Amino acid sequence: MSEASRWPVIAALGVVEILAWGSSFYLPAVMAAPIAESTGWPLAWVVGGLAFGLLVAALASPHVGAAIHRHGGRPVLALAALLLAAGLTVVAVAPNLPIYLAGWLILGAGMGCGLYDPAFATLGRLYGAAARPAITTLTLWGGFASTVCWPLSAFLVAHIGWRGACLTYAGLHLAVTLPLILAMIPHAPALPVSDGPQGTGSAPLSTQERRAFLLFAGVLVLGGAIMSQVSVHLLTLLQARGVSLAAAVSYGALIGPAQVSARVAEISLKGRHHPLWTLTAAFGLIALGLWLLAAGLPGVALWLVLYAGGNGIYSIARGTVPLALFGPVRYPLVVGRLARPALAAQALAPPAGAVVLTHVGPGALWWMLLALALTALGLIGALWRAR
């Protein structure tokens, strides 16, 4: 399939990812405070709905990968749209906190079927070993999720309330996301015919492959822990340094453009290097940015841009490294298995960070984040040797 013929598929998936991320993972950033204020529910529990959802997504991920391996991504992504619409509807009409959290459990199932990892697996299933450029381009689309949906969420909350905003997102999944998936995402090609399990991707990993799998899973766990803690605690960490709230918000706004810019730079290289170089560069930038932030040196904006640039290309490496290490046939299965520990880390790390903030202080959290990034670099070094 030519590059030109892939663009409609990638563009459709890009819109799907923007709405999927914006109506789930990025939803509490804008809506948590209005929800807590209007209902009286504790803010920690309102925000905690996302953690419950991520844990459900983690449990579902290996099964999602197996389903994409067998049937392709089209039916799984369509199910994601339906689950996200259903979960948002339950959240919107929730009369009490338990029903609200039940809505997040449904949203979590939709996240497990519809965020980056299933989308990457879909592209791997469609394009095989040639999927790397498509995966890289998709992350560029996904980088606009908060840019598009945070202002949209704020506008909707201001004009129709948080319940109306959730119902609007549910309607967008039914009116936009689901039709795009059904119309634009092609059926996956048949799996290779083979007399043995290797040809169908069900063969167990070799000893060397299993070592590489465990090392990369460790990198994803550490990466997920770092990114989720920074996204949740960044404003608090900056304010503890004496930065005003307005300035902290302005600094945080640099993260999105820096991520997208780094992804554009990666795309411009056109895949001429092994994806492990992308992963190494990602955590090198993340560690450098965190070290400078932990040291408290002047230039917070620049250090955040370094961190965000690493975070931006880390998203690309998440999708392209498994394709290079384990091949296209097993790619959906491997990605689904790798997503479980990474999503669990994203769910559990922010509460752990809050404990460190409360009992040890913000400085300790900065250095802890740096230690996680340096540990990830050590695992990446071992992954190079195990390749």
mmCIF file of C-alpha atoms in Angstrom:
data_model
loop_
_atom_site.group_PDB
_atom_site.id
_atom_site.type_symbol
_atom_site.label_atom_id
_atom_site.label_comp_id
_atom_site.label_asym_id
_atom_site.label_seq_id
_atom_site.Cartn_x
_atom_site.Cartn_y
_atom_site.Cartn_z
ATOM 1 C CA MET A 1 0.000 0.000 0.000
ATOM 2 C CA SER A 2 1.436 3.398 -0.991
ATOM 3 C CA GLU A 3 2.136 6.192 1.492
ATOM 4 C CA ALA A 4 -0.545 8.366 -0.125
ATOM 5 C CA SER A 5 -3.227 5.704 0.300
ATOM 6 C CA ARG A 6 -2.437 5.469 4.024
ATOM 7 C CA TRP A 7 -3.085 9.124 4.756
ATOM 8 C CA PRO A 8 -6.895 8.834 4.995
ATOM 9 C CA VAL A 9 -6.504 5.944 7.451
ATOM 10 C CA ILE A 10 -3.935 7.810 9.562
ATOM 11 C CA ALA A 11 -5.986 11.026 9.505
ATOM 12 C CA ALA A 12 -9.120 9.167 10.582
ATOM 13 C CA LEU A 13 -7.225 7.436 13.382
ATOM 14 C CA GLY A 14 -5.757 10.810 14.352
ATOM 15 C CA VAL A 15 -9.201 12.328 14.874
ATOM 16 C CA VAL A 16 -10.245 9.200 16.774
ATOM 17 C CA GLU A 17 -7.222 9.511 19.079
ATOM 18 C CA ILE A 18 -7.781 13.217 19.729
ATOM 19 C CA LEU A 19 -11.356 12.568 20.856
ATOM 20 C CA ALA A 20 -10.495 9.370 22.728
ATOM 21 C CA TRP A 21 -7.710 11.001 24.761
ATOM 22 C CA GLY A 22 -9.555 14.277 25.201
ATOM 23 C CA SER A 23 -12.730 12.662 26.551
ATOM 24 C CA SER A 24 -11.005 10.244 28.925
ATOM 25 C CA PHE A 25 -7.400 10.745 30.046
ATOM 26 C CA TYR A 26 -7.498 14.556 29.746
ATOM 27 C CA LEU A 27 -11.078 14.951 30.991
ATOM 28 C CA PRO A 28 -10.420 15.476 34.752
ATOM 29 C CA ALA A 29 -7.883 18.246 34.148
ATOM 30 C CA VAL A 30 -10.731 20.610 33.240
ATOM 31 C CA MET A 31 -13.808 18.960 34.718
ATOM 32 C CA ALA A 32 -12.688 17.609 38.099
ATOM 33 C CA ALA A 33 -13.049 20.925 39.943
ATOM 34 C CA PRO A 34 -16.508 21.768 38.489
ATOM 35 C CA ILE A 35 -17.702 18.225 39.245
ATOM 36 C CA ALA A 36 -16.511 18.393 42.857
ATOM 37 C CA GLU A 37 -17.933 21.898 43.324
ATOM 38 C CA SER A 38 -21.380 21.077 41.951
ATOM 39 C CA THR A 39 -21.797 17.683 43.631
ATOM 40 C CA GLY A 40 -19.876 17.985 46.867
ATOM 41 C CA TRP A 41 -17.982 14.788 46.105
ATOM 42 C CA PRO A 42 -14.372 14.788 47.372
ATOM 43 C CA LEU A 43 -12.003 16.076 44.697
ATOM 44 C CA ALA A 44 -9.591 13.193 45.343
ATOM 45 C CA TRP A 45 -12.326 10.693 44.463
ATOM 46 C CA VAL A 46 -13.436 12.693 41.447
ATOM 47 C CA VAL A 47 -9.892 12.675 40.085
ATOM 48 C CA GLY A 48 -9.468 9.074 41.244
ATOM 49 C CA GLY A 49 -12.002 7.971 38.659
ATOM 50 C CA LEU A 50 -9.230 8.215 36.072
ATOM 51 C CA ALA A 51 -6.995 5.917 38.143
ATOM 52 C CA PHE A 52 -9.776 3.328 38.296
ATOM 53 C CA GLY A 53 -10.233 3.644 34.556
ATOM 54 C CA LEU A 54 -6.538 3.170 33.862
ATOM 55 C CA LEU A 55 -6.476 0.035 36.005
ATOM 56 C CA VAL A 56 -9.385 -1.407 34.014
ATOM 57 C CA ALA A 57 -7.541 -0.493 30.799
ATOM 58 C CA ALA A 58 -4.456 -2.265 32.137
ATOM 59 C CA LEU A 59 -6.425 -5.438 32.855
ATOM 60 C CA ALA A 60 -8.034 -5.362 29.413
ATOM 61 C CA SER A 61 -4.930 -4.582 27.357
ATOM 62 C CA PRO A 62 -3.558 -8.107 26.723
ATOM 63 C CA HIS A 63 -7.018 -9.260 25.644
ATOM 64 C CA VAL A 64 -7.354 -6.214 23.390
ATOM 65 C CA GLY A 65 -3.996 -7.001 21.763
ATOM 66 C CA ALA A 66 -5.052 -10.598 21.181
ATOM 67 C CA ALA A 67 -8.348 -9.468 19.623
ATOM 68 C CA ILE A 68 -6.549 -7.071 17.261
ATOM 69 C CA HIS A 69 -4.126 -9.847 16.354
ATOM 70 C CA ARG A 70 -7.006 -12.156 15.409
ATOM 71 C CA HIS A 71 -9.548 -9.747 13.926
ATOM 72 C CA GLY A 72 -7.722 -6.483 13.207
ATOM 73 C CA GLY A 73 -8.261 -3.138 14.885
ATOM 74 C CA ARG A 74 -11.480 -2.036 13.184
ATOM 75 C CA PRO A 75 -13.955 -3.921 15.434
ATOM 76 C CA VAL A 76 -11.928 -3.204 18.577
ATOM 77 C CA LEU A 77 -11.747 0.537 17.892
ATOM 78 C CA ALA A 78 -15.473 0.568 17.084
ATOM 79 C CA LEU A 79 -16.125 -1.077 20.445
ATOM 80 C CA ALA A 80 -13.936 1.591 22.066
ATOM 81 C CA ALA A 81 -16.137 4.345 20.645
ATOM 82 C CA LEU A 82 -19.254 2.658 22.018
ATOM 83 C CA LEU A 83 -17.684 2.065 25.442
ATOM 84 C CA LEU A 84 -16.412 5.635 25.700
ATOM 85 C CA ALA A 85 -19.856 6.960 24.752
ATOM 86 C CA ALA A 86 -21.512 4.681 27.318
ATOM 87 C CA GLY A 87 -19.045 5.567 30.076
ATOM 88 C CA LEU A 88 -19.405 9.295 29.461
ATOM 89 C CA THR A 89 -23.188 8.964 29.548
ATOM 90 C CA VAL A 90 -23.061 7.171 32.902
ATOM 91 C CA VAL A 91 -20.702 9.821 34.292
ATOM 92 C CA ALA A 92 -23.002 12.575 32.995
ATOM 93 C CA VAL A 93 -26.153 11.211 34.635
ATOM 94 C CA ALA A 94 -24.492 9.877 37.813
ATOM 95 C CA PRO A 95 -26.634 10.807 40.855
ATOM 96 C CA ASN A 96 -23.948 9.766 43.332
ATOM 97 C CA LEU A 97 -20.235 9.001 43.576
ATOM 98 C CA PRO A 98 -20.478 5.184 43.178
ATOM 99 C CA ILE A 99 -22.339 5.555 39.862
ATOM 100 C CA TYR A 100 -19.805 8.177 38.770
ATOM 101 C CA LEU A 101 -16.952 5.754 39.480
ATOM 102 C CA ALA A 102 -18.849 2.973 37.679
ATOM 103 C CA GLY A 103 -18.905 5.239 34.640
ATOM 104 C CA TRP A 104 -15.118 5.485 34.854
ATOM 105 C CA LEU A 105 -14.855 1.698 34.903
ATOM 106 C CA ILE A 106 -16.684 1.669 31.559
ATOM 107 C CA LEU A 107 -14.494 4.518 30.331
ATOM 108 C CA GLY A 108 -11.466 2.457 31.351
ATOM 109 C CA ALA A 109 -12.599 -0.395 29.140
ATOM 110 C CA GLY A 110 -12.962 2.105 26.295
ATOM 111 C CA MET A 111 -9.493 3.487 26.983
ATOM 112 C CA GLY A 112 -8.058 -0.022 26.900
ATOM 113 C CA CYS A 113 -9.637 -0.530 23.463
ATOM 114 C CA GLY A 114 -9.049 2.905 21.982
ATOM 115 C CA LEU A 115 -5.940 4.797 23.129
ATOM 116 C CA TYR A 116 -2.453 4.696 21.625
ATOM 117 C CA ASP A 117 -1.576 1.042 22.120
ATOM 118 C CA PRO A 118 -4.634 -0.352 20.290
ATOM 119 C CA ALA A 119 -4.182 2.261 17.568
ATOM 120 C CA PHE A 120 -0.515 1.298 17.170
ATOM 121 C CA ALA A 121 -1.490 -2.375 17.061
ATOM 122 C CA THR A 122 -4.109 -1.575 14.413
ATOM 123 C CA LEU A 123 -1.493 0.061 12.197
ATOM 124 C CA GLY A 124 0.934 -2.786 12.782
ATOM 125 C CA ARG A 125 -1.736 -5.285 11.813
ATOM 126 C CA LEU A 126 -2.575 -3.313 8.647
ATOM 127 C CA TYR A 127 0.904 -2.424 7.400
ATOM 128 C CA GLY A 128 3.220 -4.976 8.989
ATOM 129 C CA ALA A 129 6.913 -4.128 9.030
ATOM 130 C CA ALA A 130 6.203 -0.899 7.102
ATOM 131 C CA ALA A 131 3.987 0.515 9.881
ATOM 132 C CA ARG A 132 6.678 2.649 11.537
ATOM 133 C CA PRO A 133 6.024 5.889 9.561
ATOM 134 C CA ALA A 134 2.276 5.555 10.154
ATOM 135 C CA ILE A 135 2.777 5.049 13.909
ATOM 136 C CA THR A 136 5.093 8.055 14.068
ATOM 137 C CA THR A 137 2.632 10.271 12.182
ATOM 138 C CA LEU A 138 -0.270 9.154 14.388
ATOM 139 C CA THR A 139 1.537 10.404 17.499
ATOM 140 C CA LEU A 140 1.728 13.809 15.844
ATOM 141 C CA TRP A 141 -2.067 13.870 15.618
ATOM 142 C CA GLY A 142 -2.441 12.596 19.172
ATOM 143 C CA GLY A 143 -0.226 15.399 20.432
ATOM 144 C CA PHE A 144 -3.075 17.833 19.761
ATOM 145 C CA ALA A 145 -5.542 16.045 22.070
ATOM 146 C CA SER A 146 -5.125 18.400 25.015
ATOM 147 C CA THR A 147 -4.713 21.416 22.713
ATOM 148 C CA VAL A 148 -8.112 20.721 21.138
ATOM 149 C CA CYS A 149 -10.063 19.196 24.003
ATOM 150 C CA TRP A 150 -9.035 21.288 27.013
ATOM 151 C CA PRO A 151 -10.423 24.508 25.489
ATOM 152 C CA LEU A 152 -13.427 22.592 24.150
ATOM 153 C CA SER A 153 -14.113 21.095 27.586
ATOM 154 C CA ALA A 154 -13.792 24.494 29.252
ATOM 155 C CA PHE A 155 -16.174 26.051 26.698
ATOM 156 C CA LEU A 156 -18.731 23.279 27.181
ATOM 157 C CA VAL A 157 -18.550 23.423 30.979
ATOM 158 C CA ALA A 158 -19.044 27.198 30.894
ATOM 159 C CA HIS A 159 -22.095 27.001 28.624
ATOM 160 C CA ILE A 160 -23.867 23.696 29.375
ATOM 161 C CA GLY A 161 -22.222 22.415 32.555
ATOM 162 C CA TRP A 162 -19.998 19.400 33.116
ATOM 163 C CA ARG A 163 -22.856 16.923 32.634
ATOM 164 C CA GLY A 164 -23.741 18.466 29.292
ATOM 165 C CA ALA A 165 -20.066 18.428 28.329
ATOM 166 C CA CYS A 166 -19.814 14.687 29.011
ATOM 167 C CA LEU A 167 -22.971 14.050 26.996
ATOM 168 C CA THR A 168 -21.542 16.138 24.152
ATOM 169 C CA TYR A 169 -18.400 14.015 24.078
ATOM 170 C CA ALA A 170 -20.549 10.878 24.140
ATOM 171 C CA GLY A 171 -22.437 12.213 21.129
ATOM 172 C CA LEU A 172 -19.176 13.007 19.312
ATOM 173 C CA HIS A 173 -18.057 9.403 19.721
ATOM 174 C CA LEU A 174 -21.319 8.164 18.199
ATOM 175 C CA ALA A 175 -21.556 10.820 15.478
ATOM 176 C CA VAL A 176 -17.864 11.264 14.560
ATOM 177 C CA THR A 177 -15.540 8.615 15.992
ATOM 178 C CA LEU A 178 -17.627 5.513 15.269
ATOM 179 C CA PRO A 179 -18.500 6.470 11.650
ATOM 180 C CA LEU A 180 -14.848 7.358 10.957
ATOM 181 C CA ILE A 181 -13.701 3.955 12.203
ATOM 182 C CA LEU A 182 -16.304 2.039 10.221
ATOM 183 C CA ALA A 183 -15.804 4.079 7.034
ATOM 184 C CA MET A 184 -12.044 4.665 6.990
ATOM 185 C CA ILE A 185 -10.296 1.843 8.861
ATOM 186 C CA PRO A 186 -9.962 -1.140 6.495
ATOM 187 C CA HIS A 187 -10.349 -4.769 7.457
ATOM 188 C CA ALA A 188 -7.044 -6.321 8.437
ATOM 189 C CA PRO A 189 -5.397 -8.783 6.062
ATOM 190 C CA ALA A 190 -5.547 -12.460 6.898
ATOM 191 C CA LEU A 191 -2.889 -13.801 9.221
ATOM 192 C CA PRO A 192 -0.073 -15.757 7.579
ATOM 193 C CA VAL A 193 -0.863 -19.399 6.987
ATOM 194 C CA SER A 194 1.603 -21.619 8.803
ATOM 195 C CA ASP A 195 1.845 -25.176 10.035
ATOM 196 C CA GLY A 196 3.338 -23.981 13.306
ATOM 197 C CA PRO A 197 2.660 -21.270 15.883
ATOM 198 C CA GLN A 198 5.512 -19.020 14.741
ATOM 199 C CA GLY A 199 3.737 -18.012 11.547
ATOM 200 C CA THR A 200 0.587 -16.929 13.385
ATOM 201 C CA GLY A 201 2.417 -15.039 16.100
ATOM 202 C CA SER A 202 1.430 -17.404 18.913
ATOM 203 C CA ALA A 203 4.879 -18.898 19.433
ATOM 204 C CA PRO A 204 6.350 -18.192 22.877
ATOM 205 C CA LEU A 205 9.134 -15.651 23.117
ATOM 206 C CA SER A 206 12.649 -17.010 23.021
ATOM 207 C CA THR A 207 14.901 -16.475 26.043
ATOM 208 C CA GLN A 208 16.554 -13.480 24.403
ATOM 209 C CA GLU A 209 13.205 -12.031 23.299
ATOM 210 C CA ARG A 210 11.763 -12.507 26.778
ATOM 211 C CA ARG A 211 14.699 -10.611 28.270
ATOM 212 C CA ALA A 212 14.148 -7.784 25.794
ATOM 213 C CA PHE A 213 10.424 -7.835 26.582
ATOM 214 C CA LEU A 214 11.005 -7.530 30.333
ATOM 215 C CA LEU A 215 13.559 -4.750 29.893
ATOM 216 C CA PHE A 216 11.259 -2.739 27.633
ATOM 217 C CA ALA A 217 8.328 -3.351 29.983
ATOM 218 C CA GLY A 218 10.459 -1.894 32.767
ATOM 219 C CA VAL A 219 11.176 1.179 30.642
ATOM 220 C CA LEU A 220 7.449 1.618 29.972
ATOM 221 C CA VAL A 221 6.621 1.303 33.684
ATOM 222 C CA LEU A 222 9.193 3.939 34.609
ATOM 223 C CA GLY A 223 8.128 6.180 31.720
ATOM 224 C CA GLY A 224 4.470 5.904 32.657
ATOM 225 C CA ALA A 225 5.263 6.687 36.303
ATOM 226 C CA ILE A 226 7.278 9.777 35.367
ATOM 227 C CA MET A 227 4.823 11.197 32.841
ATOM 228 C CA SER A 228 1.722 10.686 34.979
ATOM 229 C CA GLN A 229 3.336 12.253 38.053
ATOM 230 C CA VAL A 230 4.574 15.284 36.130
ATOM 231 C CA SER A 231 1.181 15.803 34.495
ATOM 232 C CA VAL A 232 -0.621 15.643 37.864
ATOM 233 C CA HIS A 233 1.869 17.411 40.155
ATOM 234 C CA LEU A 234 3.662 19.884 37.868
ATOM 235 C CA LEU A 235 1.792 22.999 38.979
ATOM 236 C CA THR A 236 2.319 22.087 42.645
ATOM 237 C CA LEU A 237 6.026 21.443 42.081
ATOM 238 C CA LEU A 238 6.529 24.745 40.282
ATOM 239 C CA GLN A 239 4.574 26.735 42.856
ATOM 240 C CA ALA A 240 6.719 25.213 45.596
ATOM 241 C CA ARG A 241 9.670 26.870 43.853
ATOM 242 C CA GLY A 242 8.004 30.269 44.220
ATOM 243 C CA VAL A 243 6.511 30.367 40.725
ATOM 244 C CA SER A 244 3.086 31.995 40.665
ATOM 245 C CA LEU A 245 0.079 29.948 39.579
ATOM 246 C CA ALA A 246 -0.334 32.013 36.407
ATOM 247 C CA ALA A 247 3.323 31.561 35.487
ATOM 248 C CA ALA A 248 3.168 27.847 36.307
ATOM 249 C CA VAL A 249 0.200 27.438 33.964
ATOM 250 C CA SER A 250 2.097 29.337 31.257
ATOM 251 C CA TYR A 251 5.112 27.074 31.700
ATOM 252 C CA GLY A 252 2.892 24.000 31.559
ATOM 253 C CA ALA A 253 1.384 25.251 28.302
ATOM 254 C CA LEU A 254 4.818 24.870 26.694
ATOM 255 C CA ILE A 255 4.724 21.092 27.061
ATOM 256 C CA GLY A 256 2.238 20.401 24.258
ATOM 257 C CA PRO A 257 4.001 22.437 21.544
ATOM 258 C CA ALA A 258 7.387 21.058 22.622
ATOM 259 C CA GLN A 259 6.101 17.486 22.333
ATOM 260 C CA VAL A 260 4.702 18.103 18.874
ATOM 261 C CA SER A 261 7.880 19.874 17.725
ATOM 262 C CA ALA A 262 10.017 16.937 18.847
ATOM 263 C CA ARG A 263 7.739 14.536 16.982
ATOM 264 C CA VAL A 264 8.012 16.638 13.827
ATOM 265 C CA ALA A 265 11.799 16.469 14.142
ATOM 266 C CA GLU A 266 11.608 12.678 14.503
ATOM 267 C CA ILE A 267 9.340 12.416 11.457
ATOM 268 C CA SER A 268 11.787 14.517 9.417
ATOM 269 C CA LEU A 269 14.450 11.827 9.953
ATOM 270 C CA LYS A 270 12.184 9.392 8.035
ATOM 271 C CA GLY A 271 13.076 6.336 10.066
ATOM 272 C CA ARG A 272 16.718 6.198 9.027
ATOM 273 C CA HIS A 273 17.784 5.062 12.513
ATOM 274 C CA HIS A 274 16.805 2.180 14.784
ATOM 275 C CA PRO A 275 13.868 3.016 17.114
ATOM 276 C CA LEU A 276 16.104 2.298 20.109
ATOM 277 C CA TRP A 277 17.956 5.508 19.242
ATOM 278 C CA THR A 278 14.636 7.341 19.552
ATOM 279 C CA LEU A 279 14.037 5.712 22.940
ATOM 280 C CA THR A 280 17.552 6.586 24.108
ATOM 281 C CA ALA A 281 17.207 10.198 22.983
ATOM 282 C CA ALA A 282 13.793 10.425 24.637
ATOM 283 C CA PHE A 283 15.010 9.447 28.086
ATOM 284 C CA GLY A 284 18.216 11.399 27.646
ATOM 285 C CA LEU A 285 16.164 14.570 27.173
ATOM 286 C CA ILE A 286 13.768 13.622 29.968
ATOM 287 C CA ALA A 287 16.625 12.978 32.399
ATOM 288 C CA LEU A 288 18.432 16.190 31.418
ATOM 289 C CA GLY A 289 15.286 18.276 31.842
ATOM 290 C CA LEU A 290 14.449 16.684 35.198
ATOM 291 C CA TRP A 291 18.025 17.116 36.460
ATOM 292 C CA LEU A 292 17.999 20.818 35.648
ATOM 293 C CA LEU A 293 14.562 21.213 37.242
ATOM 294 C CA ALA A 294 15.615 19.267 40.340
ATOM 295 C CA ALA A 295 18.735 21.400 40.680
ATOM 296 C CA GLY A 296 16.574 24.529 40.740
ATOM 297 C CA LEU A 297 18.615 26.352 38.114
ATOM 298 C CA PRO A 298 17.132 29.416 36.398
ATOM 299 C CA GLY A 299 15.378 28.765 33.100
ATOM 300 C CA VAL A 300 12.357 26.679 34.095
ATOM 301 C CA ALA A 301 10.734 27.165 30.680
ATOM 302 C CA LEU A 302 13.758 25.780 28.816
ATOM 303 C CA TRP A 303 14.142 22.783 31.141
ATOM 304 C CA LEU A 304 10.442 21.953 30.707
ATOM 305 C CA VAL A 305 10.832 22.143 26.929
ATOM 306 C CA LEU A 306 13.720 19.627 27.130
ATOM 307 C CA TYR A 307 11.607 17.303 29.262
ATOM 308 C CA ALA A 308 8.576 17.687 26.997
ATOM 309 C CA GLY A 309 10.611 17.067 23.846
ATOM 310 C CA GLY A 310 11.795 13.776 25.318
ATOM 311 C CA ASN A 311 8.250 12.916 26.336
ATOM 312 C CA GLY A 312 7.056 13.653 22.804
ATOM 313 C CA ILE A 313 9.405 11.226 21.076
ATOM 314 C CA TYR A 314 8.972 8.688 23.882
ATOM 315 C CA SER A 315 5.405 8.240 22.628
ATOM 316 C CA ILE A 316 6.823 7.340 19.209
ATOM 317 C CA ALA A 317 9.323 4.883 20.680
ATOM 318 C CA ARG A 318 6.529 3.154 22.610
ATOM 319 C CA GLY A 319 4.993 2.137 19.317
ATOM 320 C CA THR A 320 8.043 1.586 17.123
ATOM 321 C CA VAL A 321 10.484 -0.271 19.397
ATOM 322 C CA PRO A 322 8.279 -3.395 19.802
ATOM 323 C CA LEU A 323 7.751 -3.500 16.024
ATOM 324 C CA ALA A 324 11.512 -3.560 15.483
ATOM 325 C CA LEU A 325 12.284 -6.013 18.293
ATOM 326 C CA PHE A 326 9.488 -8.561 17.909
ATOM 327 C CA GLY A 327 8.354 -8.242 14.297
ATOM 328 C CA PRO A 328 5.008 -7.359 12.724
ATOM 329 C CA VAL A 329 3.210 -10.698 13.134
ATOM 330 C CA ARG A 330 3.389 -10.710 16.935
ATOM 331 C CA TYR A 331 3.213 -6.931 17.250
ATOM 332 C CA PRO A 332 -0.455 -6.581 18.397
ATOM 333 C CA LEU A 333 -0.003 -9.346 20.981
ATOM 334 C CA VAL A 334 3.221 -7.883 22.349
ATOM 335 C CA VAL A 335 1.873 -4.322 22.467
ATOM 336 C CA GLY A 336 -1.208 -5.500 24.355
ATOM 337 C CA ARG A 337 0.917 -7.325 26.922
ATOM 338 C CA LEU A 338 3.291 -4.394 27.326
ATOM 339 C CA ALA A 339 0.436 -1.939 27.878
ATOM 340 C CA ARG A 340 -0.740 -3.608 31.095
ATOM 341 C CA PRO A 341 2.186 -2.693 33.390
ATOM 342 C CA ALA A 342 2.564 0.747 31.778
ATOM 343 C CA LEU A 343 -1.092 1.660 32.350
ATOM 344 C CA ALA A 344 -0.982 0.314 35.899
ATOM 345 C CA ALA A 345 2.035 2.526 36.593
ATOM 346 C CA GLN A 346 0.192 5.561 35.210
ATOM 347 C CA ALA A 347 -2.705 4.815 37.555
ATOM 348 C CA LEU A 348 -0.705 4.195 40.733
ATOM 349 C CA ALA A 349 2.211 6.628 40.422
ATOM 350 C CA PRO A 350 0.385 9.955 41.071
ATOM 351 C CA PRO A 351 -0.927 8.846 44.506
ATOM 352 C CA ALA A 352 2.585 7.674 45.376
ATOM 353 C CA GLY A 353 3.925 11.040 44.272
ATOM 354 C CA ALA A 354 1.345 12.776 46.454
ATOM 355 C CA VAL A 355 2.647 10.830 49.470
ATOM 356 C CA VAL A 356 6.205 11.970 48.707
ATOM 357 C CA LEU A 357 5.027 15.559 48.301
ATOM 358 C CA THR A 358 3.151 15.491 51.589
ATOM 359 C CA HIS A 359 5.673 13.715 53.791
ATOM 360 C CA VAL A 360 9.067 14.499 52.242
ATOM 361 C CA GLY A 361 8.552 17.572 50.086
ATOM 362 C CA PRO A 362 8.610 18.746 46.466
ATOM 363 C CA GLY A 363 12.403 18.690 46.203
ATOM 364 C CA ALA A 364 12.433 14.981 47.001
ATOM 365 C CA LEU A 365 9.841 14.325 44.294
ATOM 366 C CA TRP A 366 11.963 16.092 41.663
ATOM 367 C CA TRP A 367 14.973 13.934 42.565
ATOM 368 C CA MET A 368 12.837 10.799 42.662
ATOM 369 C CA LEU A 369 11.609 11.521 39.129
ATOM 370 C CA LEU A 370 15.210 11.997 37.995
ATOM 371 C CA ALA A 371 16.183 8.678 39.605
ATOM 372 C CA LEU A 372 13.378 6.939 37.685
ATOM 373 C CA ALA A 373 14.592 8.470 34.398
ATOM 374 C CA LEU A 374 18.206 7.420 35.049
ATOM 375 C CA THR A 375 17.047 3.903 35.902
ATOM 376 C CA ALA A 376 15.156 3.813 32.603
ATOM 377 C CA LEU A 377 18.341 4.816 30.780
ATOM 378 C CA GLY A 378 20.112 1.921 32.467
ATOM 379 C CA LEU A 379 17.424 -0.473 31.273
ATOM 380 C CA ILE A 380 17.694 0.944 27.759
ATOM 381 C CA GLY A 381 21.447 0.259 27.819
ATOM 382 C CA ALA A 382 20.708 -3.340 28.766
ATOM 383 C CA LEU A 383 18.087 -3.465 26.003
ATOM 384 C CA TRP A 384 20.701 -2.441 23.430
ATOM 385 C CA ARG A 385 22.823 -5.391 24.543
ATOM 386 C CA ALA A 386 19.869 -7.778 24.456
ATOM 387 C CA ARG A 387 18.685 -6.648 21.003
#
